[in-house]
mmCIF file of C-alpha atoms and ligand atoms in Angstrom:
data_model
loop_
_atom_site.group_PDB
_atom_site.id
_atom_site.type_symbol
_atom_site.label_atom_id
_atom_site.label_comp_id
_atom_site.label_asym_id
_atom_site.label_seq_id
_atom_site.Cartn_x
_atom_site.Cartn_y
_atom_site.Cartn_z
ATOM 1 C CA MET M 1 0.049 -0.081 -0.069
ATOM 2 C CA LYS M 2 1.359 3.517 -1.177
ATOM 3 C CA ASN M 3 0.383 7.049 0.844
ATOM 4 C CA ILE M 4 -1.719 8.872 -1.700
ATOM 5 C CA TYR M 5 0.058 12.229 -0.230
ATOM 6 C CA ASN M 6 3.533 11.166 -1.791
ATOM 7 C CA TYR M 7 2.145 11.517 -5.419
ATOM 8 C CA THR M 8 2.748 14.121 -7.190
ATOM 9 C CA LEU M 9 -0.649 15.356 -9.049
ATOM 10 C CA GLU M 10 1.826 13.532 -13.029
ATOM 11 C CA GLU M 11 2.382 11.091 -11.086
ATOM 12 C CA LEU M 12 -1.329 10.222 -10.442
ATOM 13 C CA GLU M 13 -2.282 10.799 -13.847
ATOM 14 C CA THR M 14 0.349 7.957 -14.447
ATOM 15 C CA TYR M 15 -0.867 5.884 -12.463
ATOM 16 C CA PHE M 16 -5.050 6.301 -13.856
ATOM 17 C CA ILE M 17 -3.872 6.623 -17.296
ATOM 18 C CA GLU M 18 -1.495 2.723 -16.779
ATOM 19 C CA GLN M 19 -4.812 1.462 -14.896
ATOM 20 C CA LYS M 20 -6.706 2.633 -18.128
ATOM 21 C CA GLU M 21 -8.654 4.864 -16.229
ATOM 22 C CA LYS M 22 -9.364 9.050 -17.397
ATOM 23 C CA LYS M 23 -6.256 11.072 -16.477
ATOM 24 C CA PHE M 24 -8.465 13.398 -15.206
ATOM 25 C CA ARG M 25 -9.359 11.227 -11.836
ATOM 26 C CA ALA M 26 -6.318 12.580 -10.816
ATOM 27 C CA THR M 27 -7.320 16.046 -10.204
ATOM 28 C CA GLN M 28 -10.478 14.953 -9.325
ATOM 29 C CA ILE M 29 -8.290 13.299 -6.842
ATOM 30 C CA TYR M 30 -6.247 16.077 -5.441
ATOM 31 C CA GLU M 31 -8.903 18.438 -5.481
ATOM 32 C CA PHE M 32 -10.749 15.911 -2.773
ATOM 33 C CA LEU M 33 -7.466 15.604 -0.671
ATOM 34 C CA TYR M 34 -5.790 18.758 -0.659
ATOM 35 C CA LYS M 35 -9.088 21.350 -1.539
ATOM 36 C CA LYS M 36 -12.507 18.839 0.511
ATOM 37 C CA ARG M 37 -9.545 17.595 3.148
ATOM 38 C CA VAL M 38 -11.650 14.359 2.820
ATOM 39 C CA LYS M 39 -9.766 11.655 5.508
ATOM 40 C CA SER M 40 -11.567 8.765 3.485
ATOM 41 C CA PHE M 41 -11.685 7.476 0.447
ATOM 42 C CA ALA M 42 -15.523 6.682 0.772
ATOM 43 C CA GLU M 43 -15.771 11.204 0.580
ATOM 44 C CA MET M 44 -14.920 10.915 -2.180
ATOM 45 C CA THR M 45 -18.422 11.075 -3.772
ATOM 46 C CA ASN M 46 -18.467 12.074 -7.021
ATOM 47 C CA ILE M 47 -15.849 9.277 -8.195
ATOM 48 C CA GLY M 48 -17.474 5.579 -9.391
ATOM 49 C CA LYS M 49 -17.041 2.905 -7.070
ATOM 50 C CA ASN M 50 -15.179 0.975 -9.445
ATOM 51 C CA THR M 51 -12.209 3.443 -8.428
ATOM 52 C CA ILE M 52 -12.446 3.928 -5.305
ATOM 53 C CA ASP M 53 -12.526 0.361 -4.701
ATOM 54 C CA ASN M 54 -8.983 0.500 -7.091
ATOM 55 C CA LEU M 55 -7.734 3.298 -4.717
ATOM 56 C CA LYS M 56 -9.154 1.634 -1.576
ATOM 57 C CA ASN M 57 -7.481 -1.347 -1.780
ATOM 58 C CA ASN M 58 -3.769 0.573 -3.327
ATOM 59 C CA PHE M 59 -3.475 3.312 -1.937
ATOM 60 C CA THR M 60 -3.603 4.788 1.855
ATOM 61 C CA LEU M 61 -4.800 7.658 3.396
ATOM 62 C CA ASN M 62 -2.349 7.295 6.213
ATOM 63 C CA ARG M 63 -1.113 10.867 8.496
ATOM 64 C CA ILE M 64 1.484 11.776 10.424
ATOM 65 C CA LYS M 65 -0.094 12.018 14.190
ATOM 66 C CA PHE M 66 -0.237 15.160 16.986
ATOM 67 C CA LEU M 67 1.435 14.654 19.989
ATOM 68 C CA LEU M 68 1.605 17.866 21.679
ATOM 69 C CA LYS M 69 1.314 21.233 20.937
ATOM 70 C CA GLN M 70 3.367 24.357 22.490
ATOM 71 C CA GLU M 71 2.782 27.679 22.125
ATOM 72 C CA ASP M 72 3.478 31.583 22.740
ATOM 73 C CA LYS M 73 2.873 34.636 20.915
ATOM 74 C CA GLY M 74 3.202 34.310 17.219
ATOM 75 C CA VAL M 75 3.652 30.588 16.884
ATOM 76 C CA LYS M 76 3.122 27.320 17.559
ATOM 77 C CA LYS M 77 4.952 24.903 17.745
ATOM 78 C CA TYR M 78 4.089 20.538 16.966
ATOM 79 C CA LEU M 79 5.703 17.203 17.758
ATOM 80 C CA PHE M 80 4.173 14.720 15.533
ATOM 81 C CA GLU M 81 4.554 11.012 15.827
ATOM 82 C CA LEU M 82 5.418 9.393 12.258
ATOM 83 C CA SER M 83 4.292 5.250 11.282
ATOM 84 C CA ASP M 84 7.536 4.161 13.033
ATOM 85 C CA LYS M 85 7.238 6.262 16.087
ATOM 86 C CA GLN M 86 9.900 8.479 15.384
ATOM 87 C CA ARG M 87 9.197 12.270 16.454
ATOM 88 C CA ILE M 88 9.676 14.959 14.280
ATOM 89 C CA GLU M 89 8.306 19.008 14.808
ATOM 90 C CA THR M 90 7.149 21.592 12.544
ATOM 91 C CA VAL M 91 6.495 25.591 13.900
ATOM 92 C CA LEU M 92 3.653 27.984 13.127
ATOM 93 C CA MET M 93 4.601 31.838 12.932
ATOM 94 C CA TYR M 94 2.012 34.250 12.132
ATOM 95 C CA HIS M 95 3.345 37.234 10.423
ATOM 96 C CA ASN M 96 2.215 40.748 8.935
ATOM 97 C CA TYR M 97 2.736 39.329 5.400
ATOM 98 C CA GLY M 98 1.492 36.245 6.350
ATOM 99 C CA ILE M 99 1.544 32.925 7.846
ATOM 100 C CA SER M 100 4.288 30.255 7.551
ATOM 101 C CA ILE M 101 5.257 27.235 8.727
ATOM 102 C CA CYS M 102 9.129 25.793 9.323
ATOM 103 C CA VAL M 103 8.927 22.095 8.041
ATOM 104 C CA SER M 104 10.984 19.469 9.218
ATOM 105 C CA SER M 105 12.712 17.349 6.296
ATOM 106 C CA GLN M 106 14.707 14.233 8.626
ATOM 107 C CA VAL M 107 14.785 12.499 11.222
ATOM 108 C CA GLY M 108 17.549 14.094 13.015
ATOM 109 C CA CYS M 109 20.467 15.158 10.548
ATOM 110 C CA ASN M 110 23.898 13.944 9.677
ATOM 111 C CA MET M 111 25.670 17.690 9.275
ATOM 112 C CA GLY M 112 26.380 18.174 13.045
ATOM 113 C CA CYS M 113 26.412 21.629 13.103
ATOM 114 C CA LYS M 114 28.105 22.934 16.716
ATOM 115 C CA PHE M 115 25.461 24.991 17.965
ATOM 116 C CA CYS M 116 22.276 22.898 16.566
ATOM 117 C CA GLU M 117 20.352 20.572 18.419
ATOM 118 C CA SER M 118 18.878 18.840 16.003
ATOM 119 C CA GLY M 119 22.930 17.691 14.835
ATOM 120 C CA ARG M 120 23.042 16.254 18.555
ATOM 121 C CA LEU M 121 20.761 13.508 17.191
ATOM 122 C CA LYS M 122 21.657 11.678 14.494
ATOM 123 C CA LYS M 123 19.768 11.361 11.169
ATOM 124 C CA ILE M 124 18.178 7.956 11.674
ATOM 125 C CA ARG M 125 15.848 8.294 8.311
ATOM 126 C CA ASN M 126 14.996 10.505 5.743
ATOM 127 C CA LEU M 127 11.283 11.790 5.209
ATOM 128 C CA GLU M 128 8.387 10.736 2.956
ATOM 129 C CA ALA M 129 7.580 13.574 0.807
ATOM 130 C CA SER M 130 4.681 13.089 2.436
ATOM 131 C CA GLU M 131 5.705 13.257 5.759
ATOM 132 C CA ILE M 132 6.493 16.478 4.835
ATOM 133 C CA VAL M 133 3.522 17.282 2.933
ATOM 134 C CA GLU M 134 1.066 16.093 6.186
ATOM 135 C CA GLN M 135 2.778 18.671 8.109
ATOM 136 C CA ILE M 136 1.160 21.648 6.569
ATOM 137 C CA LEU M 137 -2.660 19.383 6.250
ATOM 138 C CA TYR M 138 -2.033 19.161 9.595
ATOM 139 C CA ILE M 139 -1.132 22.970 10.626
ATOM 140 C CA GLU M 140 -3.903 23.920 8.733
ATOM 141 C CA GLU M 141 -6.767 21.816 9.861
ATOM 142 C CA ASP M 142 -5.641 22.533 13.188
ATOM 143 C CA ILE M 143 -5.372 26.983 12.386
ATOM 144 C CA LYS M 144 -8.564 26.357 10.982
ATOM 145 C CA LYS M 145 -6.142 28.847 7.646
ATOM 146 C CA ARG M 146 -4.432 28.743 4.585
ATOM 147 C CA ILE M 147 -0.514 29.281 5.642
ATOM 148 C CA SER M 148 1.300 31.295 3.185
ATOM 149 C CA HIS M 149 4.931 30.867 3.853
ATOM 150 C CA VAL M 150 6.582 27.456 3.795
ATOM 151 C CA VAL M 151 10.594 27.147 4.541
ATOM 152 C CA VAL M 152 12.030 23.499 4.641
ATOM 153 C CA MET M 153 14.360 24.953 8.013
ATOM 154 C CA GLY M 154 13.454 22.292 10.694
ATOM 155 C CA ILE M 155 15.419 19.722 11.290
ATOM 156 C CA GLY M 156 17.328 17.646 9.234
ATOM 157 C CA GLU M 157 19.199 18.599 6.058
ATOM 158 C CA PRO M 158 16.996 19.348 2.456
ATOM 159 C CA PHE M 159 19.887 18.390 0.791
ATOM 160 C CA ASP M 160 20.470 15.563 1.819
ATOM 161 C CA ASN M 161 17.032 14.165 1.046
ATOM 162 C CA TYR M 162 17.124 15.972 -1.755
ATOM 163 C CA ASP M 163 14.715 13.969 -4.590
ATOM 164 C CA ASN M 164 11.501 14.328 -1.446
ATOM 165 C CA VAL M 165 12.298 17.685 -0.941
ATOM 166 C CA MET M 166 11.545 18.248 -4.267
ATOM 167 C CA LYS M 167 8.527 15.687 -4.646
ATOM 168 C CA PHE M 168 7.385 17.719 -1.677
ATOM 169 C CA VAL M 169 7.914 21.710 -2.892
ATOM 170 C CA LYS M 170 5.864 20.055 -6.397
ATOM 171 C CA ILE M 171 3.216 18.393 -4.368
ATOM 172 C CA ILE M 172 1.751 21.844 -1.953
ATOM 173 C CA ASN M 173 3.200 24.058 -5.604
ATOM 174 C CA CYS M 174 0.732 22.127 -7.043
ATOM 175 C CA PRO M 175 -2.657 24.402 -8.385
ATOM 176 C CA LYS M 176 -4.989 21.405 -7.926
ATOM 177 C CA GLY M 177 -3.738 21.279 -4.351
ATOM 178 C CA ILE M 178 -2.501 23.103 -1.477
ATOM 179 C CA ASP M 179 -0.943 25.448 -4.505
ATOM 180 C CA ILE M 180 1.677 27.957 -2.193
ATOM 181 C CA GLY M 181 3.297 29.337 -4.598
ATOM 182 C CA SER M 182 7.714 28.856 -5.536
ATOM 183 C CA ARG M 183 8.130 32.370 -4.519
ATOM 184 C CA HIS M 184 6.145 31.513 -0.856
ATOM 185 C CA ILE M 185 8.527 28.476 -0.819
ATOM 186 C CA THR M 186 11.841 28.615 1.037
ATOM 187 C CA ILE M 187 14.041 26.194 1.003
ATOM 188 C CA SER M 188 17.789 26.263 3.663
ATOM 189 C CA THR M 189 20.948 24.385 3.505
ATOM 190 C CA CYS M 190 24.240 24.288 5.708
ATOM 191 C CA GLY M 191 25.922 24.689 2.456
ATOM 192 C CA ILE M 192 25.893 20.902 0.074
ATOM 193 C CA ILE M 193 27.037 22.327 -3.630
ATOM 194 C CA LYS M 194 26.205 19.393 -4.767
ATOM 195 C CA GLY M 195 22.996 19.727 -3.778
ATOM 196 C CA ILE M 196 22.491 24.007 -4.880
ATOM 197 C CA GLU M 197 23.525 22.692 -8.224
ATOM 198 C CA LYS M 198 20.989 19.870 -8.843
ATOM 199 C CA PHE M 199 18.772 22.988 -7.758
ATOM 200 C CA ILE M 200 19.961 25.581 -10.420
ATOM 201 C CA LEU M 201 18.703 23.243 -12.833
ATOM 202 C CA GLU M 202 14.977 23.179 -11.309
ATOM 203 C CA LYS M 203 15.170 26.860 -12.542
ATOM 204 C CA GLY M 204 12.145 27.225 -10.737
ATOM 205 C CA GLN M 205 10.716 30.454 -8.276
ATOM 206 C CA VAL M 206 11.630 28.005 -5.008
ATOM 207 C CA ASN M 207 14.051 30.907 -2.896
ATOM 208 C CA LEU M 208 17.250 29.136 -1.795
ATOM 209 C CA ALA M 209 18.488 29.953 2.286
ATOM 210 C CA ILE M 210 21.980 29.267 3.162
ATOM 211 C CA SER M 211 23.347 29.033 7.015
ATOM 212 C CA LEU M 212 26.815 30.463 6.266
ATOM 213 C CA HIS M 213 27.566 31.646 9.818
ATOM 214 C CA ALA M 214 31.352 33.065 9.152
ATOM 215 C CA PRO M 215 33.024 34.895 6.897
ATOM 216 C CA ASN M 216 35.580 32.472 6.062
ATOM 217 C CA ASP M 217 36.641 28.659 6.488
ATOM 218 C CA THR M 218 38.452 28.549 10.006
ATOM 219 C CA ILE M 219 35.580 29.609 11.766
ATOM 220 C CA ARG M 220 33.179 27.437 9.711
ATOM 221 C CA LYS M 221 34.925 25.184 9.940
ATOM 222 C CA THR M 222 35.066 24.541 13.277
ATOM 223 C CA ILE M 223 31.123 25.001 14.098
ATOM 224 C CA MET M 224 29.627 23.770 10.577
ATOM 225 C CA PRO M 225 32.316 20.363 10.471
ATOM 226 C CA ILE M 226 30.211 20.187 6.473
ATOM 227 C CA ALA M 227 32.179 23.309 5.956
ATOM 228 C CA LYS M 228 35.400 20.402 5.426
ATOM 229 C CA ALA M 229 33.854 18.942 2.104
ATOM 230 C CA ASN M 230 32.203 22.640 1.101
ATOM 231 C CA PRO M 231 34.566 24.726 1.288
ATOM 232 C CA LEU M 232 33.783 28.176 0.892
ATOM 233 C CA ASP M 233 35.437 29.871 -2.243
ATOM 234 C CA LYS M 234 33.400 26.770 -4.366
ATOM 235 C CA LEU M 235 29.959 27.717 -1.933
ATOM 236 C CA MET M 236 30.396 31.430 -3.094
ATOM 237 C CA LEU M 237 31.121 30.574 -6.434
ATOM 238 C CA THR M 238 28.248 28.028 -6.849
ATOM 239 C CA ILE M 239 25.987 30.680 -5.510
ATOM 240 C CA LYS M 240 27.176 33.506 -7.328
ATOM 241 C CA LYS M 241 26.227 31.072 -10.262
ATOM 242 C CA TYR M 242 22.637 30.045 -9.114
ATOM 243 C CA ILE M 243 22.205 33.795 -8.790
ATOM 244 C CA LYS M 244 23.299 34.203 -12.355
ATOM 245 C CA THR M 245 21.467 31.465 -13.995
ATOM 246 C CA THR M 246 17.570 32.061 -11.384
ATOM 247 C CA ASN M 247 18.228 35.831 -11.310
ATOM 248 C CA ARG M 248 17.195 35.419 -7.473
ATOM 249 C CA ARG M 249 18.287 36.977 -4.659
ATOM 250 C CA VAL M 250 19.404 34.575 -2.106
ATOM 251 C CA THR M 251 19.936 35.107 2.102
ATOM 252 C CA PHE M 252 22.655 34.114 3.807
ATOM 253 C CA GLU M 253 21.475 32.946 7.498
ATOM 254 C CA TYR M 254 24.609 34.113 10.031
ATOM 255 C CA ILE M 255 23.368 32.822 13.323
ATOM 256 C CA MET M 256 25.115 35.348 16.092
ATOM 257 C CA LEU M 257 27.691 33.050 18.896
ATOM 258 C CA ASP M 258 29.097 35.302 21.463
ATOM 259 C CA ASN M 259 32.845 35.049 20.753
ATOM 260 C CA ILE M 260 32.655 32.935 17.434
ATOM 261 C CA ASN M 261 31.593 35.059 14.654
ATOM 262 C CA ASP M 262 30.541 38.364 15.454
ATOM 263 C CA SER M 263 33.339 40.620 16.100
ATOM 264 C CA LYS M 264 34.139 44.343 14.006
ATOM 265 C CA GLU M 265 36.643 41.951 11.923
ATOM 266 C CA CYS M 266 34.116 39.087 11.235
ATOM 267 C CA ALA M 267 31.337 42.171 10.098
ATOM 268 C CA LEU M 268 34.163 43.372 7.832
ATOM 269 C CA GLU M 269 35.067 40.240 6.633
ATOM 270 C CA LEU M 270 31.364 39.124 5.837
ATOM 271 C CA SER M 271 30.747 42.700 3.699
ATOM 272 C CA LYS M 272 33.926 42.488 1.520
ATOM 273 C CA LEU M 273 32.516 38.503 1.227
ATOM 274 C CA LEU M 274 29.288 39.567 0.033
ATOM 275 C CA LYS M 275 29.671 42.659 -1.333
ATOM 276 C CA ASN M 276 27.608 43.437 -4.809
ATOM 277 C CA MET M 277 26.026 39.854 -4.326
ATOM 278 C CA ASN M 278 21.948 40.540 -4.734
ATOM 279 C CA CYS M 279 21.670 38.958 -1.400
ATOM 280 C CA TYR M 280 20.566 39.153 2.151
ATOM 281 C CA VAL M 281 22.028 38.914 5.028
ATOM 282 C CA ASN M 282 19.563 37.505 8.155
ATOM 283 C CA LEU M 283 21.152 37.683 11.855
ATOM 284 C CA ILE M 284 20.006 35.142 13.678
ATOM 285 C CA PRO M 285 20.178 35.913 17.675
ATOM 286 C CA TYR M 286 21.804 32.678 18.858
ATOM 287 C CA ASN M 287 18.702 30.335 20.909
ATOM 288 C CA GLU M 288 20.970 29.127 24.109
ATOM 289 C CA THR M 289 20.088 25.676 25.169
ATOM 290 C CA GLU M 290 21.390 23.626 28.113
ATOM 291 C CA ASN M 291 22.628 20.746 26.155
ATOM 292 C CA ILE M 292 25.356 23.181 24.157
ATOM 293 C CA GLY M 293 27.868 25.679 25.745
ATOM 294 C CA TYR M 294 27.910 28.308 22.807
ATOM 295 C CA LYS M 295 25.909 32.101 24.309
ATOM 296 C CA ARG M 296 24.307 34.449 21.846
ATOM 297 C CA THR M 297 26.035 37.638 21.263
ATOM 298 C CA LYS M 298 24.701 40.447 23.097
ATOM 299 C CA ASN M 299 22.142 42.987 21.418
ATOM 300 C CA SER M 300 24.039 46.129 21.243
ATOM 301 C CA GLN M 301 26.776 43.721 19.344
ATOM 302 C CA ILE M 302 24.002 42.393 16.956
ATOM 303 C CA MET M 303 23.300 45.537 16.408
ATOM 304 C CA GLN M 304 26.868 47.210 15.619
ATOM 305 C CA PHE M 305 27.464 43.869 13.336
ATOM 306 C CA TYR M 306 24.685 44.595 11.440
ATOM 307 C CA ASP M 307 25.718 48.399 10.925
ATOM 308 C CA ILE M 308 28.868 47.485 10.689
ATOM 309 C CA LEU M 309 27.167 45.188 7.263
ATOM 310 C CA LYS M 310 24.419 48.317 5.900
ATOM 311 C CA LYS M 311 27.792 50.819 6.511
ATOM 312 C CA ASN M 312 29.090 48.468 3.478
ATOM 313 C CA ASN M 313 25.762 48.478 1.734
ATOM 314 C CA ILE M 314 24.220 45.014 2.295
ATOM 315 C CA ASN M 315 20.629 43.850 3.141
ATOM 316 C CA VAL M 316 21.141 42.546 6.491
ATOM 317 C CA THR M 317 17.590 41.446 8.897
ATOM 318 C CA ILE M 318 17.456 41.068 12.441
ATOM 319 C CA ARG M 319 15.577 37.530 12.835
ATOM 320 C CA LYS M 320 12.737 38.403 15.082
ATOM 321 C CA GLU M 321 12.630 35.947 17.881
ATOM 322 C CA PHE M 322 10.325 33.826 17.934
ATOM 323 C CA GLY M 323 9.409 31.236 20.286
ATOM 324 C CA SER M 324 12.448 31.046 22.683
ATOM 325 C CA LYS M 325 9.400 30.106 25.785
ATOM 326 C CA VAL M 326 8.369 27.307 23.474
ATOM 327 C CA ASP M 327 11.785 25.446 22.894
ATOM 328 C CA ALA M 328 11.809 27.136 19.424
ATOM 329 C CA ALA M 329 14.838 26.298 18.376
ATOM 330 C CA CYS M 330 15.412 23.703 15.337
ATOM 331 C CA GLY M 331 15.247 20.101 17.667
ATOM 332 C CA GLN M 332 14.598 21.736 20.707
ATOM 333 C CA LEU M 333 11.392 20.437 21.200
ATOM 334 C CA ARG M 334 11.875 16.954 20.935
ATOM 335 C CA ALA M 335 15.390 16.675 22.012
ATOM 336 C CA ASN M 336 13.165 18.621 25.599
ATOM 337 C CA GLN M 337 10.756 15.357 25.461
ATOM 338 C CA ASN M 338 13.605 13.188 26.015
ATOM 339 C CA ILE M 339 13.004 11.451 22.973
ATOM 340 C CA GLY M 340 16.623 10.166 21.216
ATOM 341 C CA GLY M 341 17.432 9.407 18.224
HETATM 342 N N1 SAH E 401 20.326 21.916 7.898
HETATM 343 C C1 SAH E 401 19.456 23.092 6.760
HETATM 344 C C2 SAH E 401 18.607 23.265 8.011
HETATM 345 C C3 SAH E 401 17.616 23.297 8.844
HETATM 346 S S1 SAH E 401 18.708 24.435 10.208
HETATM 347 C C4 SAH E 401 20.154 24.454 7.463
HETATM 348 O O1 SAH E 401 21.212 24.103 7.980
HETATM 349 O O2 SAH E 401 20.140 25.413 6.622
HETATM 350 C C5 SAH E 401 17.416 25.947 10.294
HETATM 351 C C6 SAH E 401 18.446 27.031 10.784
HETATM 352 O O3 SAH E 401 18.124 27.444 11.782
HETATM 353 C C7 SAH E 401 19.862 27.078 9.939
HETATM 354 O O4 SAH E 401 20.223 27.984 10.032
HETATM 355 C C8 SAH E 401 20.647 26.944 11.161
HETATM 356 O O5 SAH E 401 21.772 27.286 11.406
HETATM 357 C C9 SAH E 401 20.025 27.564 12.807
HETATM 358 N N2 SAH E 401 19.971 26.542 14.087
HETATM 359 C C10 SAH E 401 20.307 25.187 13.946
HETATM 360 N N3 SAH E 401 20.432 25.904 15.807
HETATM 361 C C11 SAH E 401 19.848 26.928 15.964
HETATM 362 C C12 SAH E 401 19.801 27.742 17.723
HETATM 363 N N4 SAH E 401 20.622 27.103 18.690
HETATM 364 N N5 SAH E 401 19.023 29.179 17.052
HETATM 365 C C13 SAH E 401 18.887 29.686 16.325
HETATM 366 N N6 SAH E 401 19.897 29.343 14.898
HETATM 367 C C14 SAH E 401 20.062 27.753 14.963
#
């Protein structure tokens, strides 16, 4: 049995054509799943009995299971259980421009970033596209509102699960389905060059964010082991190629870690590195966790860093802080439930 939420519209069309059914069935099914949000095949009322039986015999509508929710002003954080009892988390945020959701793409993560809670729990497996789609379905149904923006920035490295993440994007982007516009979807990577190269070939409108976190390899390698196999010079060349090919602006995420990457020299070096690039920098106040020793940079110093970038004509914002009260840093809810990986 296959999970029907794993199917793109095209794949479902192929399925029906192979079954000697009308291709149009796929659109009808998609609308039942994603517009009407039925929970069983029996609710697909204007579809013939043979087709319904066919679906019942070949597909499931199983969903991820909701476990718990934490709420704070403007943010809700959900913990889900998958069919093999693994757990993942999803964060919902209310903004003035809409509602965004931060989805997980793997159970655990192998990238090993030293400051990150998710990285302490090694990767157990990739998520199926359906398991990422279902995070959105559950939360939309819970809040009874449409989600406008999706960021793949939860647990996991999306480019270490490339095919499933791209399939997920296709499914939620489909106008007959959840219909979230490509420009409202952002994939965040720690800088896997091979993944970015593949992503360039997609020629889509999906946004790319890079977790940079340091202006040079010396610092980067101490906090992000993947910097060894993905050196900064090559990474920057690949990103420039992405910008040139897609004509899209890239976001650089930069966590502010006290005494590690937050000096004036770092700000100047970062300005030089990004000079004249079509990009913007998002400075992220580090969300401290009790399991990891890094401290957050003082606000005054974040402001100083910000000012240096500004003076050097780099577009920069400081991330609005959400949910430090609700264990909202990546992987914290799962970690604090003592659910090891
Ligand atoms: N693997 C992807 C996406 C998941 S991490 C990536 O690296 O981009 C999403 C973002 O949260 C990354 O920028 C990551 O570095 C950051 N992050 C991880 N732990 C954090 C913490 N404790 N406080 C603030 N940001 C954190």
